[in-house]
PDB file of C-alpha atoms in Angstrom:
ATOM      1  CA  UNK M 186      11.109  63.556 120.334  1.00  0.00           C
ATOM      2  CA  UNK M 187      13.837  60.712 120.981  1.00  0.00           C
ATOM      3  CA  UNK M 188      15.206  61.472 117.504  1.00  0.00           C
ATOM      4  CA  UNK M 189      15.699  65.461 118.597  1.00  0.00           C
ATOM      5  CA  UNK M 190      17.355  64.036 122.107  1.00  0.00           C
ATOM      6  CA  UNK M 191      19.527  61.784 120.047  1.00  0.00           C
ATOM      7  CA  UNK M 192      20.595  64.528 117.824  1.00  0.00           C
ATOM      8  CA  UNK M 193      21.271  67.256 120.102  1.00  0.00           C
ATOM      9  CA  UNK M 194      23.475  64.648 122.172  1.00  0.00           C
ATOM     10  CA  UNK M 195      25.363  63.664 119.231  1.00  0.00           C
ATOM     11  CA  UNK M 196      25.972  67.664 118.313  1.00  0.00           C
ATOM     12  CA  UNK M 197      26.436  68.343 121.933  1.00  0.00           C
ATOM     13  CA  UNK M 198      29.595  66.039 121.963  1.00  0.00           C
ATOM     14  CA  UNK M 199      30.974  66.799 118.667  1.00  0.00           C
ATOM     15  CA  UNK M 200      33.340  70.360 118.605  1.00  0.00           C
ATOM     16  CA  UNK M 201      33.917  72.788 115.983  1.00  0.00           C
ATOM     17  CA  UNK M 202      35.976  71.934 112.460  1.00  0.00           C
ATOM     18  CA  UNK M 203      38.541  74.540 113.852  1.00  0.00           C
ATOM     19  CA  UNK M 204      39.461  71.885 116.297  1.00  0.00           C
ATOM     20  CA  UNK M 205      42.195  68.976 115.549  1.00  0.00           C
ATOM     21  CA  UNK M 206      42.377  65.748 117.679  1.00  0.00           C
ATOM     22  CA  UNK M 207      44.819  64.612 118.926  1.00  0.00           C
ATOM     23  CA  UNK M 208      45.802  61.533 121.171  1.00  0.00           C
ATOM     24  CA  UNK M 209      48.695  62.400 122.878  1.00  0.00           C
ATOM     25  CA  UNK M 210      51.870  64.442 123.128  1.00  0.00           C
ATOM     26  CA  UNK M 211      53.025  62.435 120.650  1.00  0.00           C
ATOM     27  CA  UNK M 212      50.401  63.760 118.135  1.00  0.00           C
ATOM     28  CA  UNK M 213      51.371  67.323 119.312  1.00  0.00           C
ATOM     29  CA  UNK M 214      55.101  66.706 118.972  1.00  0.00           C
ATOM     30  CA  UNK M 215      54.283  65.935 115.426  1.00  0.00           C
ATOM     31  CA  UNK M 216      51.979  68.253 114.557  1.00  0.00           C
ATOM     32  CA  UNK M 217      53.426  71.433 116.513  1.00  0.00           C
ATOM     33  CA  UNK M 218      56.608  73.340 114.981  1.00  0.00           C
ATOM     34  CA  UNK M 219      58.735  75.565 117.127  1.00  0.00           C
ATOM     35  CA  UNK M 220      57.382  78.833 115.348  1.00  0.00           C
ATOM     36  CA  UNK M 221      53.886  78.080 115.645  1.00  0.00           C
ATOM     37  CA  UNK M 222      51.355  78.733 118.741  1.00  0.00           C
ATOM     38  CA  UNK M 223      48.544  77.091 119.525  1.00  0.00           C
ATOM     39  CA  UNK M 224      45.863  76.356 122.131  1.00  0.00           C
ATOM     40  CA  UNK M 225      44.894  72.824 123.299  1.00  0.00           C
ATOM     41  CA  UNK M 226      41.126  72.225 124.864  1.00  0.00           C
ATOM     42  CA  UNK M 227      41.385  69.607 127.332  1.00  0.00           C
ATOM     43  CA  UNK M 228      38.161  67.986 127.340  1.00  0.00           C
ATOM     44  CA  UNK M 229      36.203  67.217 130.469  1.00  0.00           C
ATOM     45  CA  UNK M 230      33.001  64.575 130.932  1.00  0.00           C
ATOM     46  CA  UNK M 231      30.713  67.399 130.410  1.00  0.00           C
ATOM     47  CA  UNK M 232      30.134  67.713 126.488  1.00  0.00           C
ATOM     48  CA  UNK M 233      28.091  70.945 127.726  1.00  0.00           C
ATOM     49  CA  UNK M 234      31.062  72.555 129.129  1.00  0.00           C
ATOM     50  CA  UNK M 235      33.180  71.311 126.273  1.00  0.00           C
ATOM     51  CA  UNK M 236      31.641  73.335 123.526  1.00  0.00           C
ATOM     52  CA  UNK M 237      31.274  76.208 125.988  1.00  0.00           C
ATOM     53  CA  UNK M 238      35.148  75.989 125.746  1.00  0.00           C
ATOM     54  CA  UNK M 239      35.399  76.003 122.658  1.00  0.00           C
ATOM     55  CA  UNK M 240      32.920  78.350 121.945  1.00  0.00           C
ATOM     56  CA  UNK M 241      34.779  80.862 124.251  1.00  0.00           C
ATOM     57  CA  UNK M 242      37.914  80.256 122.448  1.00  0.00           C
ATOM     58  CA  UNK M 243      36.567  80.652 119.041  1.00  0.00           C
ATOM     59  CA  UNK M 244      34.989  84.134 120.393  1.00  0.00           C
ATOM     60  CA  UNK M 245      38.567  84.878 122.306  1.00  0.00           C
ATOM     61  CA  UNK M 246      40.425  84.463 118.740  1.00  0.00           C
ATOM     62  CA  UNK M 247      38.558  87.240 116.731  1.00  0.00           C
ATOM     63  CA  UNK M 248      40.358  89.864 119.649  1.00  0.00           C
ATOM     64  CA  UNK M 249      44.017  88.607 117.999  1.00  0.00           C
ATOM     65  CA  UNK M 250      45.337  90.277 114.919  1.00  0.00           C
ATOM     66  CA  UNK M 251      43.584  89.530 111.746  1.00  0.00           C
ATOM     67  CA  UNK M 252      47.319  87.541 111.152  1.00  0.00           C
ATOM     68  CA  UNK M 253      47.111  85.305 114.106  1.00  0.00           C
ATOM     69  CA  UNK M 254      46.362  81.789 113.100  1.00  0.00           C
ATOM     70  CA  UNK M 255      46.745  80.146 116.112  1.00  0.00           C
ATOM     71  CA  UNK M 256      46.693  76.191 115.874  1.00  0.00           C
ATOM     72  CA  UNK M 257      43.532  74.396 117.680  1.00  0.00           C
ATOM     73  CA  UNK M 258      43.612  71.468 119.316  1.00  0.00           C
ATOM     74  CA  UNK M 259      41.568  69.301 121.221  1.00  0.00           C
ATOM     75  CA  UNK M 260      42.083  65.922 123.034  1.00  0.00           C
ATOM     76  CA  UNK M 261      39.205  63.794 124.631  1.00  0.00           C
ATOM     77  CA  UNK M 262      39.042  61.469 127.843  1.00  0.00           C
ATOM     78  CA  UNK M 263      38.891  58.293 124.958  1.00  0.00           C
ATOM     79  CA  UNK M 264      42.178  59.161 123.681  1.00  0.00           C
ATOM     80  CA  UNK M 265      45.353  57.118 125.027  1.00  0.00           C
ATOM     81  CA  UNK M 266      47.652  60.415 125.771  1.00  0.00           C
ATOM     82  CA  UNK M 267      44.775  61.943 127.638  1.00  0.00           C
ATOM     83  CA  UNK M 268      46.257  61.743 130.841  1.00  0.00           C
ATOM     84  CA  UNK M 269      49.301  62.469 130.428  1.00  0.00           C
ATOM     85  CA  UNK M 270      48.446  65.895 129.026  1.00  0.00           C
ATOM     86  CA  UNK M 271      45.074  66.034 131.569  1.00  0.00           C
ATOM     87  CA  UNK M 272      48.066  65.897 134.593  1.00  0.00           C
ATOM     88  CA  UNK M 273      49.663  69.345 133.492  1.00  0.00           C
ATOM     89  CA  UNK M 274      46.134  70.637 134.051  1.00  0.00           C
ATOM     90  CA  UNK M 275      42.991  71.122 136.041  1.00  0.00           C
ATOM     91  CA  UNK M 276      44.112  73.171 138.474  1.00  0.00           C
ATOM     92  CA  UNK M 277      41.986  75.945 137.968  1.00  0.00           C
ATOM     93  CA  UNK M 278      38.542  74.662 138.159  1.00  0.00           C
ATOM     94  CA  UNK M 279      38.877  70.874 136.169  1.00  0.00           C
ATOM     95  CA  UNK M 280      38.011  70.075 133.119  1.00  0.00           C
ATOM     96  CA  UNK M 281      37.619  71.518 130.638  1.00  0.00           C
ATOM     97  CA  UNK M 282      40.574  72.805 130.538  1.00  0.00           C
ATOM     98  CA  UNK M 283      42.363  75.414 127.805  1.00  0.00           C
ATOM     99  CA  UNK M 284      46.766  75.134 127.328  1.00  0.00           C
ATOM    100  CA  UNK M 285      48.641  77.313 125.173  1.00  0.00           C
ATOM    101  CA  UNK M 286      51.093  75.503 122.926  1.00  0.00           C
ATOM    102  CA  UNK M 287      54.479  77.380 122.140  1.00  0.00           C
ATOM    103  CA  UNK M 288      56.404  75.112 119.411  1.00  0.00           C
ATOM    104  CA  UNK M 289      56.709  71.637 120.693  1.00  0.00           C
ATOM    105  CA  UNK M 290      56.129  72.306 123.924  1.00  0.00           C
ATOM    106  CA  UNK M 291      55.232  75.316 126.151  1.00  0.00           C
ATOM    107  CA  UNK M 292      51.865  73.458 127.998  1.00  0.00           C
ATOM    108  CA  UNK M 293      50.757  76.794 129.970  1.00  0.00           C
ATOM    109  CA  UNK M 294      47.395  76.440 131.573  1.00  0.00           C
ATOM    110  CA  UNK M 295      45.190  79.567 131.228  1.00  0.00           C
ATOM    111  CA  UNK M 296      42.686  80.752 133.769  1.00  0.00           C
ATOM    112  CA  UNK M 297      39.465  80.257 132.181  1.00  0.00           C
ATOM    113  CA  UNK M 298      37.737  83.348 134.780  1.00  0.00           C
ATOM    114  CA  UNK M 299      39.825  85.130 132.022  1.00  0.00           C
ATOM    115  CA  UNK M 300      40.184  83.543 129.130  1.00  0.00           C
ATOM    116  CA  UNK M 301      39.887  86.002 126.433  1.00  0.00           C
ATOM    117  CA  UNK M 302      42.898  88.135 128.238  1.00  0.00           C
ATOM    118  CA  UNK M 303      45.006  85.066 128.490  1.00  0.00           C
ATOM    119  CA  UNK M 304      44.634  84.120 125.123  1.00  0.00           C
ATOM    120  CA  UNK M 305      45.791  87.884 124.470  1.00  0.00           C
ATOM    121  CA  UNK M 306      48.337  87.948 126.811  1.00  0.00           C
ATOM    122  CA  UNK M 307      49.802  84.501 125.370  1.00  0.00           C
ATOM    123  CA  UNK M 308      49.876  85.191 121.769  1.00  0.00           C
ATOM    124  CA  UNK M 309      51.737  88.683 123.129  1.00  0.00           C
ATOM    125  CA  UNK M 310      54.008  87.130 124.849  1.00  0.00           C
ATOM    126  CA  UNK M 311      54.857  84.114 122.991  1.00  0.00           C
ATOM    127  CA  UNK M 312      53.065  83.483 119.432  1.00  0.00           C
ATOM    128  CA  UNK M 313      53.482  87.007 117.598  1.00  0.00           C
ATOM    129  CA  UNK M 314      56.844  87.163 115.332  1.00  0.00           C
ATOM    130  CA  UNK M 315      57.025  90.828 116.465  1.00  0.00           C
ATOM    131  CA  UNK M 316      57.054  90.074 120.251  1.00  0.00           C
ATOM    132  CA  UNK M 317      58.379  86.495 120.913  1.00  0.00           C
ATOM    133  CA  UNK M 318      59.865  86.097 124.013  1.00  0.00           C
ATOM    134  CA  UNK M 319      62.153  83.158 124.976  1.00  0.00           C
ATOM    135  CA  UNK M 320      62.177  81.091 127.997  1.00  0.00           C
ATOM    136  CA  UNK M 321      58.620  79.299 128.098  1.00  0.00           C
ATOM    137  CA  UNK M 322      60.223  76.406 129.154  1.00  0.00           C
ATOM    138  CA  UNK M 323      60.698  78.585 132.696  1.00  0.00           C
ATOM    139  CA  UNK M 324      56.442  78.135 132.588  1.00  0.00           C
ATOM    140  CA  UNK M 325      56.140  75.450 130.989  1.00  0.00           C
ATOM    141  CA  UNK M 326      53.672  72.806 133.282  1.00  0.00           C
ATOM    142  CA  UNK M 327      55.252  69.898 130.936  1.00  0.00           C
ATOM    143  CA  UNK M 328      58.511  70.760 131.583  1.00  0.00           C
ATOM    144  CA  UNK M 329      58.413  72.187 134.983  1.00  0.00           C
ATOM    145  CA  UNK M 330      55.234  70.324 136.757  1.00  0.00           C
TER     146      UNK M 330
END
């Protein structure tokens, strides 16, 4: 029985391949090119609620074109740049928390009531070739707390 607690707390905590951590924004600056979007999962102390987040924006992705490929990203409490990044955030209801990530910057928290349609709305707005529109940096939490 302690071996099944152990085990389901270890899986509990860890989240899905799709994910990349990352420490900081240095990490993201790095990582992130100005044509690419992506969407940054702010961890929280609850490893439930973590892979509830990611879970929801795994399920939000399959309602994007099949050509969306949107980067994931994830960043944890133990991680040096957490709180920088956890400052642009929270305001909704904590942590977890989900950011959309327009090139290098772009740090947009979305409403997580409504995830799936902000995910949507995002890639819309700012991560599909087709429909890019300029002036994140006007939204931008990072930019503009």
């Amino acid at each position: 029985m302690t071996f099944l607690f152990c085990f389901i707390l270890v899986t509990g905590a860890a989240f899905p391949s799709q994910f990349a951590h990352v420490e900081g924004f240095l990490d993201l600056d790095n990582t992130a090119t100005p044509t690419r979007f992506g969407l940054l999962l702010v961890a929280g102390e609850d490893s439930a609620a973590n892979a509830q987040m990611a879970q929801l924006i795994l399920a939000a992705m399959d309602s994007l074109p099949d050509d969306a490929s949107p980067d994931l990203y994830v960043v944890t409490l133990d991680e040096p740049g957490y709180q920088d990044i956890a400052a642009l955030c929270g305001g909704y209801s904590g942590y977890p928390a989900t950011l959309i990530l327009v090139g290098h910057c772009g740090f947009i928290e979305l409403d997580p009531c409504y995830l799936a349609m902000e995910i949507i709305d995002a890639w819309y707005t700012w991560g599909s070739p087709d429909s890019r529109r300029t002036g994140i940096c006007n939204f931008c939490r990072r930019c503009n707390p």
